[in-house]
JSON list of C-alpha atoms in Angstrom, two decimals:
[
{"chain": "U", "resi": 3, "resn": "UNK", "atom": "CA", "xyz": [-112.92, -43.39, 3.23]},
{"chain": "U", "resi": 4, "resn": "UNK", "atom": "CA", "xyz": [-110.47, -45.96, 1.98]},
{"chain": "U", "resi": 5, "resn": "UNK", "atom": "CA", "xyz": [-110.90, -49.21, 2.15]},
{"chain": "U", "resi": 6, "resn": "UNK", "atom": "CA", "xyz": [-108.55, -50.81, 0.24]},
{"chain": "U", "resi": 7, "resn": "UNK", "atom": "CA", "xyz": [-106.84, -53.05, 2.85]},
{"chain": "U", "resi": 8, "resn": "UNK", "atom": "CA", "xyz": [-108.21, -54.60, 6.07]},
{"chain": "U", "resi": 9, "resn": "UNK", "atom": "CA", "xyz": [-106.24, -51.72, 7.91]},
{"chain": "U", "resi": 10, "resn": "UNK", "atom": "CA", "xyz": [-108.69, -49.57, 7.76]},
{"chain": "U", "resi": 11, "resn": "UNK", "atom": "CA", "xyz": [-111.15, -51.30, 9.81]},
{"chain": "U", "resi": 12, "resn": "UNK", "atom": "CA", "xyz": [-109.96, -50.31, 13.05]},
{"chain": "U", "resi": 13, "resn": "UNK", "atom": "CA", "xyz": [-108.72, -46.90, 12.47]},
{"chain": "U", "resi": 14, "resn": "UNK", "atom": "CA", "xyz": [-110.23, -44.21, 14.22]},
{"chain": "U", "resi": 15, "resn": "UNK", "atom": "CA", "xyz": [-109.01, -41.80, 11.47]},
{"chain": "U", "resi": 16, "resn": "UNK", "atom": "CA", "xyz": [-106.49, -41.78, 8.53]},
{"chain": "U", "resi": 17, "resn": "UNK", "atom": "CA", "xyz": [-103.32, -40.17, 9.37]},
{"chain": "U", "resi": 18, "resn": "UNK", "atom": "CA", "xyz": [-102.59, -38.11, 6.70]},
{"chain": "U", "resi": 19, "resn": "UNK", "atom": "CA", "xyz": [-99.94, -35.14, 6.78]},
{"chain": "U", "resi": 20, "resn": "UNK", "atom": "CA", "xyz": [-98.95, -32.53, 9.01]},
{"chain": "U", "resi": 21, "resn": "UNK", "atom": "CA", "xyz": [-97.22, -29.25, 8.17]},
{"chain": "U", "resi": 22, "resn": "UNK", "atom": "CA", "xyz": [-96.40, -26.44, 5.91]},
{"chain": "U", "resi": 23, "resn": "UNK", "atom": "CA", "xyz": [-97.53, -27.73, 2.25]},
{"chain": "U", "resi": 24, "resn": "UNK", "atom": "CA", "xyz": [-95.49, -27.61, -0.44]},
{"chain": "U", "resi": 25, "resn": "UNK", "atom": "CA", "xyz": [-92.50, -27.98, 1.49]},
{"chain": "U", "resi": 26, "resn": "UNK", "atom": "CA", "xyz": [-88.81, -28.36, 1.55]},
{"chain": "U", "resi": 27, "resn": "UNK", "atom": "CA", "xyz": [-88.76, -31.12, 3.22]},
{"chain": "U", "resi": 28, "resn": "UNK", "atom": "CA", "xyz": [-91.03, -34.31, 3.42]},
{"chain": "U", "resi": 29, "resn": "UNK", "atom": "CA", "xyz": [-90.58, -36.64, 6.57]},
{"chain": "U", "resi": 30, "resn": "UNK", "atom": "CA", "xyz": [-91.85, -40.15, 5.77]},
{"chain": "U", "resi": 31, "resn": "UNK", "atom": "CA", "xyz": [-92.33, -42.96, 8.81]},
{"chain": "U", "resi": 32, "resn": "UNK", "atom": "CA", "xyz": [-93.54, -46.23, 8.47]},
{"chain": "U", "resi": 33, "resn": "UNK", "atom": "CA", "xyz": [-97.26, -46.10, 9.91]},
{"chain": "U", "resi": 34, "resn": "UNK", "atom": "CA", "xyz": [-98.99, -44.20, 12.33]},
{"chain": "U", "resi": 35, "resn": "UNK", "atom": "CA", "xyz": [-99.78, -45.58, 16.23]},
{"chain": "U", "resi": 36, "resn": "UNK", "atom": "CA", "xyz": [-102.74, -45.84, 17.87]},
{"chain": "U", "resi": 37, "resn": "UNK", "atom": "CA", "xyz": [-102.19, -42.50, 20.06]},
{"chain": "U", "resi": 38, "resn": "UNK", "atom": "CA", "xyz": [-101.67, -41.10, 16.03]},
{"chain": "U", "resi": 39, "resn": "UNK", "atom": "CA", "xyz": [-104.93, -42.54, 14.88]},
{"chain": "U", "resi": 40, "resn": "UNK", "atom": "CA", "xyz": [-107.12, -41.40, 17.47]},
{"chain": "U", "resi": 41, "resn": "UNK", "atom": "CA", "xyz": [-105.78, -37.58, 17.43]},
{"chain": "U", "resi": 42, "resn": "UNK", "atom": "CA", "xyz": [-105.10, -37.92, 13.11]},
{"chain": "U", "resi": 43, "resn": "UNK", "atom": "CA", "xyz": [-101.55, -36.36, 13.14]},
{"chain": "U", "resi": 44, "resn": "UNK", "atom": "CA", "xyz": [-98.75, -38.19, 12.15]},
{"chain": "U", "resi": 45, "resn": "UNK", "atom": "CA", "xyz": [-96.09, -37.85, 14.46]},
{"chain": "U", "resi": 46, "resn": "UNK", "atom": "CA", "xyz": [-97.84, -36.09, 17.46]},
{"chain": "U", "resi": 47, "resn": "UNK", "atom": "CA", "xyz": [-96.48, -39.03, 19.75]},
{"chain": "U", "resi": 48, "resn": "UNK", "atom": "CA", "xyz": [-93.04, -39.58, 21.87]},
{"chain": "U", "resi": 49, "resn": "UNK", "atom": "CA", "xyz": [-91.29, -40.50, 18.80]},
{"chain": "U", "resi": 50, "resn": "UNK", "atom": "CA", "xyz": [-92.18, -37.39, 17.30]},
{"chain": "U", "resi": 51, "resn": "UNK", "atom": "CA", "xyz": [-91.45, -35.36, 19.83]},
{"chain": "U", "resi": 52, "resn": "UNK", "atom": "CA", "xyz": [-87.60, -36.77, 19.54]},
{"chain": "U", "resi": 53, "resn": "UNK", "atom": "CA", "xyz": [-88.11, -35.98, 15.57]},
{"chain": "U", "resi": 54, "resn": "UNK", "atom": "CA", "xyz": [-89.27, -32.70, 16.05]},
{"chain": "U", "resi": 55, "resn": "UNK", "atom": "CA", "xyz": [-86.05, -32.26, 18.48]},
{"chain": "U", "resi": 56, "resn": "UNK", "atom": "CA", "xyz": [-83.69, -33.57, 16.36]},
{"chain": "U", "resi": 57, "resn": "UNK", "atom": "CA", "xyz": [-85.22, -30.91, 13.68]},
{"chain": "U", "resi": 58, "resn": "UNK", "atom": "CA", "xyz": [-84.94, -27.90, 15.83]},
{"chain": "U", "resi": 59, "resn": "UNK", "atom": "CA", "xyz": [-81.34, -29.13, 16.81]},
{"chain": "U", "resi": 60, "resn": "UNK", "atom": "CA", "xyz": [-80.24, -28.76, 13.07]},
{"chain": "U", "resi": 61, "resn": "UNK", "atom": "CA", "xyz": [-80.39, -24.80, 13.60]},
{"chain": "U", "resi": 62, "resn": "UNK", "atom": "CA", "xyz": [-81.62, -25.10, 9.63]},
{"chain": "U", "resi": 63, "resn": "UNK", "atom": "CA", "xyz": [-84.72, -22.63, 8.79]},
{"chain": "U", "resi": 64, "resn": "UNK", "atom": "CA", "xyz": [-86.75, -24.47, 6.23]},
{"chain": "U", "resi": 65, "resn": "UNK", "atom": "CA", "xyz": [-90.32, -25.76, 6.06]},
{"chain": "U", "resi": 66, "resn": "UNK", "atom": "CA", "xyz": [-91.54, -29.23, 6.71]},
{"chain": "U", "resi": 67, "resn": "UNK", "atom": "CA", "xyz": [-94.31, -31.99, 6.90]},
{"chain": "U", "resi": 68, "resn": "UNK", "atom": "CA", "xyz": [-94.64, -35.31, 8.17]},
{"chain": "U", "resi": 69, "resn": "UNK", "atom": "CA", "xyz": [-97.14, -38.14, 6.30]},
{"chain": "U", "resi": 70, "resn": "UNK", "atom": "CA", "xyz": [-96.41, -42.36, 6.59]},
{"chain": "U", "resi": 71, "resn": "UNK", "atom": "CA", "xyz": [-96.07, -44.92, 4.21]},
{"chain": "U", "resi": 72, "resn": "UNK", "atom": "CA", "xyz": [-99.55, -46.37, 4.87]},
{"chain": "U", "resi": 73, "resn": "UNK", "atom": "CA", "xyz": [-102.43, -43.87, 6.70]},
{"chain": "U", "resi": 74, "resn": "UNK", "atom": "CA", "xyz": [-103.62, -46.40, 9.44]},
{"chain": "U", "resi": 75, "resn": "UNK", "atom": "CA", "xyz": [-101.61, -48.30, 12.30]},
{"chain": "U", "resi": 76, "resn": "UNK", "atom": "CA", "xyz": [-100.78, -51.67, 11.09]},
{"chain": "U", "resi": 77, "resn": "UNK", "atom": "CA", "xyz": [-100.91, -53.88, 14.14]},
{"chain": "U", "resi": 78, "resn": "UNK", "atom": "CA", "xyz": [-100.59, -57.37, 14.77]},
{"chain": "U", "resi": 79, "resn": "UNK", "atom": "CA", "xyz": [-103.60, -59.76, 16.68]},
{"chain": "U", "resi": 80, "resn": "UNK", "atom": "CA", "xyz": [-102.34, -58.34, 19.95]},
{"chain": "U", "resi": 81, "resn": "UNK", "atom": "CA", "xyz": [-102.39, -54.64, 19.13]},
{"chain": "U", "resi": 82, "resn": "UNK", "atom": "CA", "xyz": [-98.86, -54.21, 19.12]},
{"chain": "U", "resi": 83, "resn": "UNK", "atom": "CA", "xyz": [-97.62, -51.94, 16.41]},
{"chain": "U", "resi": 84, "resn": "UNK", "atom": "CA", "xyz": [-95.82, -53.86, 13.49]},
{"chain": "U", "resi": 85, "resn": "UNK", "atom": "CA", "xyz": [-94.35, -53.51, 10.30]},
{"chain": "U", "resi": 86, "resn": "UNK", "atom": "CA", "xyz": [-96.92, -53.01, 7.19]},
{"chain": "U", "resi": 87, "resn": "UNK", "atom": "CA", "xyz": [-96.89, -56.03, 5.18]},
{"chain": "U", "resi": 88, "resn": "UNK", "atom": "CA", "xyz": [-95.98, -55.06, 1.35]},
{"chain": "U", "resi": 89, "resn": "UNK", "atom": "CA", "xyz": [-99.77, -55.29, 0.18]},
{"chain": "U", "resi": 90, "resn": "UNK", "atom": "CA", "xyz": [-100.98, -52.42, 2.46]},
{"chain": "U", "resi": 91, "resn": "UNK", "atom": "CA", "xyz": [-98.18, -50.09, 2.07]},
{"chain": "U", "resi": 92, "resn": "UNK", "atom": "CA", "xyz": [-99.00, -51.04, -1.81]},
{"chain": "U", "resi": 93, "resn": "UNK", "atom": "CA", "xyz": [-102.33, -49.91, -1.30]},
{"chain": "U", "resi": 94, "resn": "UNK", "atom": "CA", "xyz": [-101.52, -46.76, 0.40]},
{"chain": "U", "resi": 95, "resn": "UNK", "atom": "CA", "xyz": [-98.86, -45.42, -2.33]},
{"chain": "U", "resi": 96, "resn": "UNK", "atom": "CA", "xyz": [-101.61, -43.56, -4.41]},
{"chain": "U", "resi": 97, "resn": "UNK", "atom": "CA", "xyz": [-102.25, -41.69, -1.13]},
{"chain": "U", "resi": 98, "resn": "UNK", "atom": "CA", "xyz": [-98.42, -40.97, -0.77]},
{"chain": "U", "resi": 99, "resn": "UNK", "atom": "CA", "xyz": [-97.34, -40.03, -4.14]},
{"chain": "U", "resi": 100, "resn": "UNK", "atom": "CA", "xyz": [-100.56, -37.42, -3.68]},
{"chain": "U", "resi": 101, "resn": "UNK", "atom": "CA", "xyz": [-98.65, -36.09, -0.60]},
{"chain": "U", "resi": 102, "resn": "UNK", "atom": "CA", "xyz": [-95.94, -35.85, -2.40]},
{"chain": "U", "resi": 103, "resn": "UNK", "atom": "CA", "xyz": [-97.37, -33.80, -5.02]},
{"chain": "U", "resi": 104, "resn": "UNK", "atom": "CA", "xyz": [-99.20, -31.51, -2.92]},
{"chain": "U", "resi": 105, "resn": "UNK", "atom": "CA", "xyz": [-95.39, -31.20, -1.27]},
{"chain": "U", "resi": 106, "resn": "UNK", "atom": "CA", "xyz": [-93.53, -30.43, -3.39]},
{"chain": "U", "resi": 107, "resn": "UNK", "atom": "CA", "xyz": [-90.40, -31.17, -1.33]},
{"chain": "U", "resi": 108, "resn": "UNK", "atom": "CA", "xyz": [-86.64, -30.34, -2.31]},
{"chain": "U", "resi": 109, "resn": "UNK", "atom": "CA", "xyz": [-85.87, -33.78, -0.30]},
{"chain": "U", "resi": 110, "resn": "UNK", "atom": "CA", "xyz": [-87.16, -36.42, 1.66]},
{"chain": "U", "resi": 111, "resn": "UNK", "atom": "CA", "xyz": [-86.35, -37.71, 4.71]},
{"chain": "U", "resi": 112, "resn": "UNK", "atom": "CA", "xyz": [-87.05, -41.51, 5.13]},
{"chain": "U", "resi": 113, "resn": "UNK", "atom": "CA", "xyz": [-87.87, -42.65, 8.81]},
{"chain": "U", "resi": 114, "resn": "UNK", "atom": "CA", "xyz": [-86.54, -46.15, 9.63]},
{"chain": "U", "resi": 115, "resn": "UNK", "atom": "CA", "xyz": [-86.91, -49.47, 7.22]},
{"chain": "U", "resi": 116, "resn": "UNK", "atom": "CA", "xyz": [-90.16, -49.83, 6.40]},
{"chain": "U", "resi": 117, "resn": "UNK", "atom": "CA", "xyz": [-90.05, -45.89, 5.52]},
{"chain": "U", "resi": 118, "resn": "UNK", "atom": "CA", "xyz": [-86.99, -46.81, 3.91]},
{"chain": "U", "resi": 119, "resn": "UNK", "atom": "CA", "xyz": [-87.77, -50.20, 1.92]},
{"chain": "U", "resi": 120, "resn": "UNK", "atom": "CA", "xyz": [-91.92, -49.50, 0.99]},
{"chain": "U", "resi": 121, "resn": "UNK", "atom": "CA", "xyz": [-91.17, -45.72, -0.36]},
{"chain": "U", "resi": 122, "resn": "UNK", "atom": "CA", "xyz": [-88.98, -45.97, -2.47]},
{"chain": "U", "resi": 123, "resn": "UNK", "atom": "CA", "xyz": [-90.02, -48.13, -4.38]},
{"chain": "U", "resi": 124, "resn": "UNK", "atom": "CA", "xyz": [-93.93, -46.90, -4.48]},
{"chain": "U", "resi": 125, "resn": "UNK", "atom": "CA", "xyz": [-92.77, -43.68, -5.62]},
{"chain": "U", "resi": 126, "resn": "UNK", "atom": "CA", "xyz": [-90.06, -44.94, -8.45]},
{"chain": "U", "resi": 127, "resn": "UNK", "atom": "CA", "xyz": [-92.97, -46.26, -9.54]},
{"chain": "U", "resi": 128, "resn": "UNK", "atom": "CA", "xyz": [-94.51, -42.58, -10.51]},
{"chain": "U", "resi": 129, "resn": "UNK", "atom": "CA", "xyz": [-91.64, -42.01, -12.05]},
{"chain": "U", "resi": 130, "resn": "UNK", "atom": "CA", "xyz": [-90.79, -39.03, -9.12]},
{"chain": "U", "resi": 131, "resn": "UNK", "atom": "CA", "xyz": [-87.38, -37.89, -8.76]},
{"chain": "U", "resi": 132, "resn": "UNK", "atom": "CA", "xyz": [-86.21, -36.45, -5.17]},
{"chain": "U", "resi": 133, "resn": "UNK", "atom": "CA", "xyz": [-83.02, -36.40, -3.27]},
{"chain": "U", "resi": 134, "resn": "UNK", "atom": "CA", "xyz": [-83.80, -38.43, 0.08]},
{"chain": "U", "resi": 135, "resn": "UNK", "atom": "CA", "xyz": [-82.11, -39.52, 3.05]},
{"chain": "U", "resi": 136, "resn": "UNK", "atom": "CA", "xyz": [-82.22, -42.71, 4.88]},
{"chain": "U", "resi": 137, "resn": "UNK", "atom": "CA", "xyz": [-82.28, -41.90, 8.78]},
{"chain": "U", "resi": 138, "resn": "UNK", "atom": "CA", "xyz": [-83.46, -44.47, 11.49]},
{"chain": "U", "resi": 139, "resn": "UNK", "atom": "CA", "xyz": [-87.12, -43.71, 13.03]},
{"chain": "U", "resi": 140, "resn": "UNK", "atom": "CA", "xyz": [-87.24, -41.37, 16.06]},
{"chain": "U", "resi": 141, "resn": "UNK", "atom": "CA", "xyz": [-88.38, -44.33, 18.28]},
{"chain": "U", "resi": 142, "resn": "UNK", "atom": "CA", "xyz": [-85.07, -46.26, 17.36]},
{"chain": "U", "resi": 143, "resn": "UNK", "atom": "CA", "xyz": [-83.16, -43.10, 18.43]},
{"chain": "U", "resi": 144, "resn": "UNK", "atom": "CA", "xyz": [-85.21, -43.00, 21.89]},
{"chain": "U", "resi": 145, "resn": "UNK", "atom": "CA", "xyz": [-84.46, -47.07, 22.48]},
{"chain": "U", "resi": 146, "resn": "UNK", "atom": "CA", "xyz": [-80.84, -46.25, 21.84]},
{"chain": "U", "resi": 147, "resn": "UNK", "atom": "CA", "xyz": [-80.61, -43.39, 24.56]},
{"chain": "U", "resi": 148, "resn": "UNK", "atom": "CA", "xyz": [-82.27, -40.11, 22.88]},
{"chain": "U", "resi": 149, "resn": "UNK", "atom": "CA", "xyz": [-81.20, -36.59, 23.19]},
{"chain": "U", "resi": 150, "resn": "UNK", "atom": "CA", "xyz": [-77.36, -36.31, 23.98]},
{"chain": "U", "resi": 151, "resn": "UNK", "atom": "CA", "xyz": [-76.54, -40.25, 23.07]},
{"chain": "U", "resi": 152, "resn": "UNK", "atom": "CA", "xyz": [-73.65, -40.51, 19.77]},
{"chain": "U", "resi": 153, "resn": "UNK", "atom": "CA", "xyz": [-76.54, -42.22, 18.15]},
{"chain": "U", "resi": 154, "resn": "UNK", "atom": "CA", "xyz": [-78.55, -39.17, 18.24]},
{"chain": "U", "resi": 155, "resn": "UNK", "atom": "CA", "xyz": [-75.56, -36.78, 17.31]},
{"chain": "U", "resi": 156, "resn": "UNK", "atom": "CA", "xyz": [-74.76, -39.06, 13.99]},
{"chain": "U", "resi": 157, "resn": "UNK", "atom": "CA", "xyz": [-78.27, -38.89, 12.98]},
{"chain": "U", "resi": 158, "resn": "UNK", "atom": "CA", "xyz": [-78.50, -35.37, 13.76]},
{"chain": "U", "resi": 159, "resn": "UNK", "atom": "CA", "xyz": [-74.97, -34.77, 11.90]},
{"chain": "U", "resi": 160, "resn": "UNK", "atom": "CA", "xyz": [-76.57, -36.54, 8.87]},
{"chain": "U", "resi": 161, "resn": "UNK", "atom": "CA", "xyz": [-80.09, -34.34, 8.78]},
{"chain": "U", "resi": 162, "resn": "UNK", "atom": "CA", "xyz": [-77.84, -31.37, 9.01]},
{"chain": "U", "resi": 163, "resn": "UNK", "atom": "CA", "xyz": [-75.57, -32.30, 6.10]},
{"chain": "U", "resi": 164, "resn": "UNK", "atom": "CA", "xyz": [-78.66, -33.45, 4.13]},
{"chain": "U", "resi": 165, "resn": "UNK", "atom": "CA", "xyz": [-80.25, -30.31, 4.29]},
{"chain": "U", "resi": 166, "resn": "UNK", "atom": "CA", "xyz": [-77.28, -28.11, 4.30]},
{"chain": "U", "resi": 167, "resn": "UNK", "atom": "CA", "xyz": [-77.02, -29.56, 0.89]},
{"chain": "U", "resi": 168, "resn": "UNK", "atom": "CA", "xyz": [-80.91, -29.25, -0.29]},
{"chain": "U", "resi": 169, "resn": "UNK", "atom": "CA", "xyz": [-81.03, -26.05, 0.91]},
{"chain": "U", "resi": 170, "resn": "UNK", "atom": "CA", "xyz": [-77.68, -24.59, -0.72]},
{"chain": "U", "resi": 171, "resn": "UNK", "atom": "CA", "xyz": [-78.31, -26.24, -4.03]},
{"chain": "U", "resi": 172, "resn": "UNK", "atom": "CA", "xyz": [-81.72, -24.34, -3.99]},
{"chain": "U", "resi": 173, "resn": "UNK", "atom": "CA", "xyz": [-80.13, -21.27, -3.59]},
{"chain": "U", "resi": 174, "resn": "UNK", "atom": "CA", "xyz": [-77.11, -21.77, -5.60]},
{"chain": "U", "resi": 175, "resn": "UNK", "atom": "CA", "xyz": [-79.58, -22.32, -8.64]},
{"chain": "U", "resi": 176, "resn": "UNK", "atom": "CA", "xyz": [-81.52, -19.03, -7.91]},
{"chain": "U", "resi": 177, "resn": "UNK", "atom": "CA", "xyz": [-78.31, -16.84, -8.16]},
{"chain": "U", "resi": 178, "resn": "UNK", "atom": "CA", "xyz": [-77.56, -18.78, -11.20]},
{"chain": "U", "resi": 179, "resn": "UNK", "atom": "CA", "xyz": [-80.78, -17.82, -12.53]},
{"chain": "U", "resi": 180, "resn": "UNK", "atom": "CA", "xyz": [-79.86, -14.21, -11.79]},
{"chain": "U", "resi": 181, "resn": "UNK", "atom": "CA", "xyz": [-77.01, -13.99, -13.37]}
]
């Protein structure tokens, strides 16, 4: 396994991707939690559950998958979850842009500001051009009421628009073709 940062050391197993590969859509969070870790699917916790919500709620058909920035949980000397320091998520973006690839996605959804701040520029790097959208993680959506709050309708308003447009664009382009 990896071991290119001290992350890895206590991970019970790299979180890599879940879902339908390639897909239209690629969420990307920030790291994975220790409930993540120990089962080794990305967004199998409460957060996800709110992501997976806010997904269904769109009422947009389309396939998806879920990887992180970095593969392990990045956690301070308490255990408490924290933001991956530049060098790890660094260290992860081979495994990412490989994700990518395999995904193939029309767009990409960016999960809160470590999503948000370490992807993009890991994957400029490659020289990979995709349409993405900034929305805050699921877990920020929970603290700020969940299901039924404003916060969760704007974020849901924003998904839908982001893939109404995705999607369309796809499909506009194949009846171009066929004409």
């Amino acid at each position: 396994g990896c071991t290119q940062c001290p992350l890895h050391s206590g991970t019970s197993k790299k979180v890599l991707v879940k879902g339908v590969l390639p897909c239209d859509v690629l969420f990307i969070g920030e790291a994975p939690d220790i409930l993540e870790s120990v089962i080794g699917i990305p967004f199998s916790n409460p957060a996800g559950k709110v992501m997976h919500t806010l997904i269904d709620d769109t009422g947009e058909k389309f396939s998806y998958a879920f990887t992180n920035v970095i593969a392990c949980p990045s956690t301070g000397a308490e255990g408490e979850s924290r933001p991956p320091p530049s060098f790890e998520a660094e260290k992860c973006s081979p495994r990412l842009y490989e994700v990518l690839m395999m995904s193939r996605p029309k767009g990409v959804v960016l999960l809160g500001r470590s999503a948000q701040s370490f992807a993009v520029p890991s994957l400029e790097k490659y020289k990979y051009s995709y349409k993405h959208l900034n929305l805050s993680h699921p877990s920020h959506i929970m603290r700020l009421g969940g299901k039924g709050s404003s916060f969760y309708e704007r974020e849901l308003k924003l998904l839908k628009t982001f893939l109404q447009r995705i999607l369309r664009y796809e499909n506009e382009e194949n009846q171009n073709m066929e004409n």
